[in-house]
């Protein structure tokens, strides 16, 4: 997208140029409501690529997380373990079911939950572990799934940022019991502004998930001819996307590789420009240990909060718009109310205060990228 203002924005929603053809096709069909042809195309794409038993498209990742909390049967008093360095939705979905959130520290190199600290946070009330693949870098899923299995816990993946990333050669989102993706327009792919996908990796959740999403009815079964009329069978929501959202997403799924490659190109240009800074100040490389990320975020860790504030101010004065990220949930008003931090907060607060994200989007012009790099490097570092 051409940038007409003088400031390089932090994000520009992904538009490949072909979306209009898919939208036109949806407009010419006789269905714009959910579960039409484009919704099915998107869901089939996830089932094929992730190998999940069922994918259900919905209005947001938040809605997919809410469905996850219901599917794993969260009840008041249950505890759910997750990182504090995440978006409100990750915790909110479980809080809505009455869960107490137990926050665990992150590992500074990836900003993901530290798998080594999970076991100590488990109590007889723990029901699930919710992981967040920050910046599209997959968590240590082998370790986490093993802990969950040993303690009979569910694993839910908040894969909002991780579409197109992989772990041990397998796409991210296929490792836990359930995973949730976002197509908000700040993510790598968008469904025209808002959208989400719930991926179900265990067959026992499928029927209940379809009912929850379809206003508590067995309408999905009816359309497959498994029942001869549909009725209200349980409590439920309306978590269906519009066919226009699905058409937009279908276009981008067809171009996932090109979108990811374009982001990686910008990401790597930043990383080369910042190569003189220590590894601990920069995100992990695209290929890191047994995982490959999707260039969702390029971040830099300043010395401290004060330097970060000065850097953001400096870069804004030089025409670039970097932004910081999460205020840890355990220190937010709702986090204090609904959760507790288990163990010591060695890294969550300190590292989050140092972190700043550089502008990055699909097809970012080289001029804009250079402007960001120049603004960054002209900061009085020493
Ligand atoms: C974006 C994001 C969400 C929320 O996604 P929506 O589709 O806007 O509901 C949840 N968790 C994380 C980690 C995110 O980055």
Coordinates of C-alpha atoms and ligand atoms in Angstrom, one line a residue:
X1 CA 0.0 0.0 0.0
X2 CA 1.3 3.4 -0.9
X3 CA 2.0 5.5 2.2
X4 CA 0.9 9.1 1.6
X5 CA 1.5 10.6 5.0
X6 CA 5.0 11.6 6.1
X7 CA 5.1 9.2 9.0
X8 CA 5.7 5.5 8.3
X9 CA 2.7 3.9 10.1
X10 CA 3.2 1.0 12.4
X11 CA 0.9 -1.3 10.4
X12 CA -1.1 -1.3 7.2
X13 CA -3.8 -4.0 6.8
X14 CA -2.8 -6.7 4.4
X15 CA -4.3 -6.1 0.9
X16 CA -2.9 -8.2 -2.0
X17 CA -5.1 -6.6 -4.6
X18 CA -6.9 -9.8 -5.5
X19 CA -9.4 -9.6 -2.6
X20 CA -11.9 -7.7 -4.8
X21 CA -12.3 -10.7 -7.1
X22 CA -13.2 -13.0 -4.2
X23 CA -15.5 -10.5 -2.7
X24 CA -17.3 -10.0 -6.0
X25 CA -17.8 -13.8 -6.2
X26 CA -19.3 -13.8 -2.8
X27 CA -21.6 -10.9 -3.7
X28 CA -22.8 -12.8 -6.7
X29 CA -23.7 -15.9 -4.7
X30 CA -27.0 -16.5 -3.0
X31 CA -25.5 -16.6 0.6
X32 CA -23.7 -13.9 2.6
X33 CA -24.4 -15.5 6.0
X34 CA -22.0 -17.9 7.7
X35 CA -21.1 -21.5 6.7
X36 CA -21.4 -20.6 3.0
X37 CA -18.8 -21.7 0.3
X38 CA -16.0 -19.4 1.3
X39 CA -16.3 -20.2 5.0
X40 CA -16.0 -23.9 4.0
X41 CA -13.0 -23.2 1.8
X42 CA -11.2 -21.4 4.7
X43 CA -12.0 -24.1 7.2
X44 CA -10.9 -26.9 4.8
X45 CA -7.6 -25.0 4.3
X46 CA -6.9 -25.2 8.0
X47 CA -8.0 -28.8 8.3
X48 CA -5.6 -29.7 5.4
X49 CA -2.6 -27.6 6.5
X50 CA -2.8 -28.2 10.2
X51 CA -4.1 -31.7 10.1
X52 CA -6.8 -30.7 12.6
X53 CA -10.0 -32.7 12.8
X54 CA -12.2 -29.7 12.4
X55 CA -11.7 -26.0 11.9
X56 CA -14.5 -23.5 12.6
X57 CA -14.2 -20.0 11.4
X58 CA -15.7 -17.2 13.6
X59 CA -15.7 -13.5 14.1
X60 CA -12.4 -13.3 16.1
X61 CA -9.6 -15.1 17.9
X62 CA -11.3 -13.8 21.1
X63 CA -14.4 -15.8 20.2
X64 CA -12.4 -18.9 19.4
X65 CA -10.7 -18.6 22.8
X66 CA -14.1 -18.2 24.5
X67 CA -15.2 -21.4 22.7
X68 CA -12.1 -23.2 23.9
X69 CA -12.7 -22.2 27.5
X70 CA -16.2 -23.7 27.2
X71 CA -15.1 -26.8 25.4
X72 CA -12.5 -27.8 28.0
X73 CA -15.3 -27.3 30.6
X74 CA -13.9 -24.4 32.6
X75 CA -15.9 -23.9 35.8
X76 CA -15.8 -21.3 38.6
X77 CA -12.8 -22.0 40.7
X78 CA -10.7 -23.8 38.1
X79 CA -7.2 -22.5 37.5
X80 CA -5.7 -21.8 34.1
X81 CA -1.9 -21.3 33.6
X82 CA -0.7 -18.8 31.0
X83 CA 1.9 -16.1 30.5
X84 CA 1.1 -12.6 31.8
X85 CA 2.8 -11.1 28.7
X86 CA -0.2 -11.4 26.4
X87 CA -3.4 -9.7 25.1
X88 CA -6.4 -9.4 27.4
X89 CA -8.4 -11.9 25.3
X90 CA -6.2 -14.8 26.3
X91 CA -7.2 -14.5 29.9
X92 CA -10.6 -12.9 29.4
X93 CA -12.0 -16.0 27.7
X94 CA -11.3 -18.1 30.7
X95 CA -12.3 -15.4 33.3
X96 CA -15.7 -15.3 31.6
X97 CA -16.2 -19.0 32.7
X98 CA -15.1 -18.2 36.3
X99 CA -11.5 -19.3 36.1
X100 CA -8.7 -18.0 38.3
X101 CA -5.7 -17.1 36.1
X102 CA -2.2 -18.3 37.2
X103 CA 0.4 -16.3 35.4
X104 CA 3.9 -17.8 34.9
X105 CA 7.0 -15.9 33.8
X106 CA 8.3 -15.8 30.2
X107 CA 11.7 -16.8 28.9
X108 CA 13.4 -13.6 27.8
X109 CA 14.8 -14.9 24.5
X110 CA 11.3 -15.6 23.0
X111 CA 8.9 -13.8 25.3
X112 CA 6.9 -17.1 25.4
X113 CA 5.8 -18.9 28.6
X114 CA 8.8 -20.6 30.3
X115 CA 7.9 -24.3 30.0
X116 CA 10.3 -25.1 32.9
X117 CA 8.2 -23.0 35.3
X118 CA 4.8 -24.5 34.5
X119 CA 4.9 -27.6 36.6
X120 CA 5.5 -25.7 39.9
X121 CA 2.3 -23.6 39.2
X122 CA 0.1 -26.7 38.9
X123 CA -2.4 -27.3 41.7
X124 CA -5.3 -29.7 42.1
X125 CA -7.5 -27.0 40.6
X126 CA -5.5 -26.5 37.4
X127 CA -7.5 -27.4 34.3
X128 CA -5.6 -26.0 31.4
X129 CA -2.4 -24.5 30.1
X130 CA -2.8 -21.7 27.6
X131 CA 0.2 -20.9 25.6
X132 CA 0.8 -17.8 23.4
X133 CA 3.2 -18.0 20.4
X134 CA 4.5 -14.5 20.7
X135 CA 5.6 -12.9 17.5
X136 CA 4.8 -16.1 15.7
X137 CA 7.6 -18.0 17.5
X138 CA 6.2 -21.3 18.6
X139 CA 6.4 -22.2 22.3
X140 CA 8.2 -25.4 23.5
X141 CA 5.2 -27.5 22.6
X142 CA 6.9 -30.9 23.1
X143 CA 7.8 -30.0 26.7
X144 CA 4.4 -28.3 27.4
X145 CA 2.3 -31.2 26.0
X146 CA 4.3 -33.7 28.0
X147 CA 3.6 -31.8 31.3
X148 CA -0.1 -31.5 30.3
X149 CA -0.3 -35.2 29.7
X150 CA 1.4 -36.1 32.9
X151 CA -1.1 -33.9 34.9
X152 CA -4.1 -34.6 32.7
X153 CA -4.5 -31.0 31.6
X154 CA -5.8 -29.4 28.4
X155 CA -3.5 -27.4 26.2
X156 CA -5.0 -24.4 24.3
X157 CA -2.8 -22.5 21.9
X158 CA -3.4 -18.8 21.4
X159 CA -2.0 -18.9 17.9
X160 CA -3.3 -15.4 17.1
X161 CA 0.0 -14.3 15.7
X162 CA 1.3 -17.6 14.4
X163 CA -0.3 -18.4 11.1
X164 CA 2.4 -19.7 8.7
X165 CA 4.8 -20.5 11.4
X166 CA 6.0 -24.1 12.1
X167 CA 7.4 -26.2 14.9
X168 CA 9.4 -29.4 14.2
X169 CA 8.4 -29.0 10.6
X170 CA 4.6 -29.0 11.5
X171 CA 2.4 -25.9 11.2
X172 CA 1.8 -24.1 14.5
X173 CA -1.7 -24.7 15.9
X174 CA -1.8 -28.5 15.6
X175 CA -0.1 -29.4 18.8
X176 CA -2.5 -28.6 21.6
X177 CA -6.1 -29.9 22.1
X178 CA -7.4 -26.6 20.6
X179 CA -5.9 -23.6 18.9
X180 CA -7.2 -20.1 18.0
X181 CA -6.0 -17.9 15.2
X182 CA -6.8 -14.2 14.5
X183 CA -7.4 -12.4 11.3
X184 CA -7.6 -9.0 12.8
X185 CA -6.1 -6.4 10.5
X186 CA -2.9 -6.1 12.6
X187 CA -2.1 -9.8 12.0
X188 CA -0.2 -11.3 9.0
X189 CA -3.5 -12.3 7.2
X190 CA -6.8 -10.6 7.7
X191 CA -10.4 -11.5 7.0
X192 CA -11.2 -7.9 6.0
X193 CA -10.5 -6.4 9.4
X194 CA -11.8 -9.0 11.8
X195 CA -12.0 -12.8 12.0
X196 CA -10.8 -15.9 13.8
X197 CA -10.5 -19.6 13.5
X198 CA -10.9 -22.3 16.1
X199 CA -8.9 -25.4 15.2
X200 CA -9.9 -28.6 17.0
X201 CA -7.3 -31.3 17.3
X202 CA -9.4 -33.9 19.2
X203 CA -12.6 -35.4 17.7
X204 CA -14.4 -35.4 21.1
X205 CA -14.8 -31.6 20.9
X206 CA -16.3 -31.3 17.4
X207 CA -20.0 -31.9 18.0
X208 CA -20.1 -29.6 21.1
X209 CA -18.1 -26.9 19.2
X210 CA -20.6 -26.9 16.3
X211 CA -23.5 -26.5 18.7
X212 CA -21.9 -23.7 20.7
X213 CA -21.1 -21.8 17.5
X214 CA -24.6 -22.2 16.0
X215 CA -26.9 -20.7 18.7
X216 CA -27.1 -23.9 20.6
X217 CA -28.6 -25.8 17.7
X218 CA -27.6 -29.0 15.9
X219 CA -27.9 -27.2 12.5
X220 CA -24.5 -28.4 11.3
X221 CA -25.6 -32.0 11.7
X222 CA -28.9 -31.2 9.9
X223 CA -27.0 -29.8 6.9
X224 CA -24.9 -32.9 6.8
X225 CA -28.1 -35.0 6.8
X226 CA -27.3 -36.6 10.1
X227 CA -30.6 -35.5 11.6
X228 CA -33.8 -34.8 9.8
X229 CA -34.7 -31.5 11.6
X230 CA -32.6 -29.2 13.7
X231 CA -33.5 -28.0 17.1
X232 CA -32.2 -26.1 20.1
X233 CA -30.1 -28.6 22.0
X234 CA -27.8 -26.6 24.3
X235 CA -26.7 -23.1 25.3
X236 CA -24.8 -21.4 22.5
X237 CA -23.6 -18.3 20.7
X238 CA -23.6 -16.9 17.2
X239 CA -20.0 -17.2 16.3
X240 CA -20.2 -17.3 12.5
X241 CA -18.4 -15.0 10.1
X242 CA -20.0 -13.3 7.1
X243 CA -19.1 -14.8 3.7
X244 CA -17.5 -11.4 2.9
X245 CA -15.0 -12.0 5.7
X246 CA -14.4 -15.6 4.5
X247 CA -14.0 -14.5 0.9
X248 CA -11.4 -11.9 1.9
X249 CA -9.5 -14.5 4.0
X250 CA -9.8 -17.2 1.3
X251 CA -7.9 -14.8 -1.0
X252 CA -5.1 -14.3 1.5
X253 CA -4.8 -18.0 2.4
X254 CA -4.2 -18.7 -1.3
X255 CA -1.3 -16.2 -1.0
X256 CA 0.0 -17.1 2.5
X257 CA 3.5 -18.0 1.2
X258 CA 4.0 -14.7 -0.7
X259 CA 2.6 -12.7 2.3
X260 CA 4.9 -14.4 4.7
X261 CA 7.9 -14.1 2.4
X262 CA 7.3 -10.4 2.0
X263 CA 7.2 -9.9 5.7
X264 CA 10.4 -12.0 6.2
X265 CA 12.2 -9.8 3.7
X266 CA 11.5 -6.7 5.7
X267 CA 12.1 -8.5 9.0
X268 CA 15.6 -9.7 7.8
X269 CA 16.5 -6.3 6.5
X270 CA 15.8 -4.8 9.9
X271 CA 17.8 -7.6 11.5
X272 CA 20.8 -7.0 9.2
X273 CA 20.6 -3.2 9.9
X274 CA 20.6 -3.9 13.7
X275 CA 23.2 -6.7 13.6
X276 CA 25.7 -4.7 15.7
X277 CA 23.3 -4.9 18.7
X278 CA 23.5 -8.0 20.9
X279 CA 21.3 -11.0 20.1
X280 CA 19.6 -10.5 23.5
X281 CA 18.2 -7.2 22.2
X282 CA 16.8 -8.7 19.0
X283 CA 14.2 -11.3 18.3
X284 CA 15.2 -14.9 17.5
X285 CA 16.1 -15.6 13.9
X286 CA 13.4 -16.8 11.4
X287 CA 14.8 -20.3 11.8
X288 CA 15.5 -20.9 15.5
X289 CA 16.1 -24.3 17.1
X290 CA 13.3 -26.5 15.9
X291 CA 10.9 -23.8 14.8
X292 CA 10.4 -21.3 12.0
X293 CA 8.5 -18.1 12.6
X294 CA 6.4 -16.0 10.3
X295 CA 7.9 -12.5 10.8
X296 CA 4.8 -11.3 12.6
X297 CA 6.8 -8.8 14.7
X298 CA 10.2 -7.2 14.5
X299 CA 11.1 -6.0 18.0
X300 CA 14.0 -4.5 19.8
X301 CA 14.8 -4.4 23.5
X302 CA 16.1 -1.2 24.8
X303 CA 18.2 -0.9 27.9
X304 CA 15.2 0.1 30.0
X305 CA 11.8 1.8 30.0
X306 CA 13.4 5.3 30.0
X307 CA 15.5 4.6 26.9
X308 CA 12.5 3.0 25.1
X309 CA 10.4 6.1 25.8
X310 CA 13.3 8.3 24.4
X311 CA 13.7 6.0 21.3
X312 CA 10.0 6.1 20.4
X313 CA 10.0 9.8 20.8
X314 CA 13.1 10.1 18.7
X315 CA 11.8 7.9 15.9
X316 CA 8.5 9.7 15.8
X317 CA 10.3 12.9 15.3
X318 CA 12.2 11.2 12.4
X319 CA 9.0 10.1 10.7
X320 CA 8.6 6.5 11.9
X321 CA 6.0 5.1 14.3
X322 CA 7.3 2.3 16.5
X323 CA 5.1 1.0 19.3
X324 CA 5.5 -0.9 22.5
X325 CA 3.4 -3.9 23.3
X326 CA 1.6 -5.5 26.3
X327 CA 1.4 -4.2 29.8
X328 CA 1.7 -7.5 31.7
X329 CA -1.8 -8.7 32.6
X330 CA -0.9 -9.5 36.2
X331 CA -0.3 -5.8 36.9
X332 CA -3.5 -4.6 35.1
X333 CA -6.6 -4.0 37.1
X334 CA -8.5 -7.0 35.9
X335 CA -5.4 -9.2 36.2
X336 CA -5.1 -8.2 39.9
X337 CA -8.7 -9.1 40.3
X338 CA -8.9 -12.4 38.4
X339 CA -5.4 -13.8 38.7
X340 CA -2.1 -14.2 40.5
X341 CA 1.5 -14.4 39.4
X342 CA 3.1 -17.7 40.4
X343 CA 6.7 -17.5 41.4
X344 CA 9.0 -14.6 40.7
X345 CA 8.5 -12.1 38.0
X346 CA 12.0 -12.1 36.8
X347 CA 11.5 -11.2 33.2
X348 CA 7.8 -10.4 32.3
X349 CA 7.8 -6.8 33.6
X350 CA 11.4 -6.0 32.9
X351 CA 11.5 -7.3 29.4
X352 CA 8.1 -5.9 28.4
X353 CA 9.2 -2.5 29.5
X354 CA 12.2 -2.6 27.2
X355 CA 10.4 -4.0 24.1
X356 CA 9.5 -1.8 21.1
X357 CA 8.1 -3.0 17.8
X358 CA 9.1 -1.6 14.4
X359 CA 6.7 -0.9 11.6
X360 CA 6.2 -4.1 9.5
X361 CA 3.6 -5.1 7.0
X362 CA 3.0 -6.9 3.8
X363 CA 4.7 -5.3 0.8
X364 CA 6.3 -2.6 2.8
X365 CA 8.2 -0.3 0.4
X366 CA 12.0 -0.2 0.7
X367 CA 11.8 3.5 1.2
X368 CA 9.6 3.2 4.3
X369 CA 11.8 0.5 5.7
X370 CA 14.9 2.6 5.2
X371 CA 13.2 5.6 6.9
X372 CA 12.6 3.4 9.9
X373 CA 16.2 2.1 10.0
X374 CA 17.6 5.6 9.7
X375 CA 15.3 6.9 12.4
X376 CA 16.4 4.0 14.6
X377 CA 20.2 4.2 14.0
X378 CA 20.3 8.0 14.4
X379 CA 19.2 7.7 18.0
X380 CA 22.1 8.7 20.3
X381 CA 22.8 5.1 21.4
X382 CA 25.8 5.6 23.7
Ligands
LIG1 C1 -4.6 -10.3 18.3 C2 -4.6 -11.2 19.4 C3 -5.7 -11.7 20.0 C4 -7.1 -11.3 19.7 O1 -7.5 -11.5 18.4 P1 -8.9 -11.0 17.8 O2 -9.1 -11.7 16.5 O3 -8.8 -9.5 17.7 O4 -9.9 -11.4 18.8 C5 -5.6 -12.7 21.1 N1 -4.4 -13.1 21.5 C6 -3.2 -12.6 21.0 C7 -1.9 -13.1 21.5 C8 -3.3 -11.7 19.9 O5 -2.2 -11.2 19.4

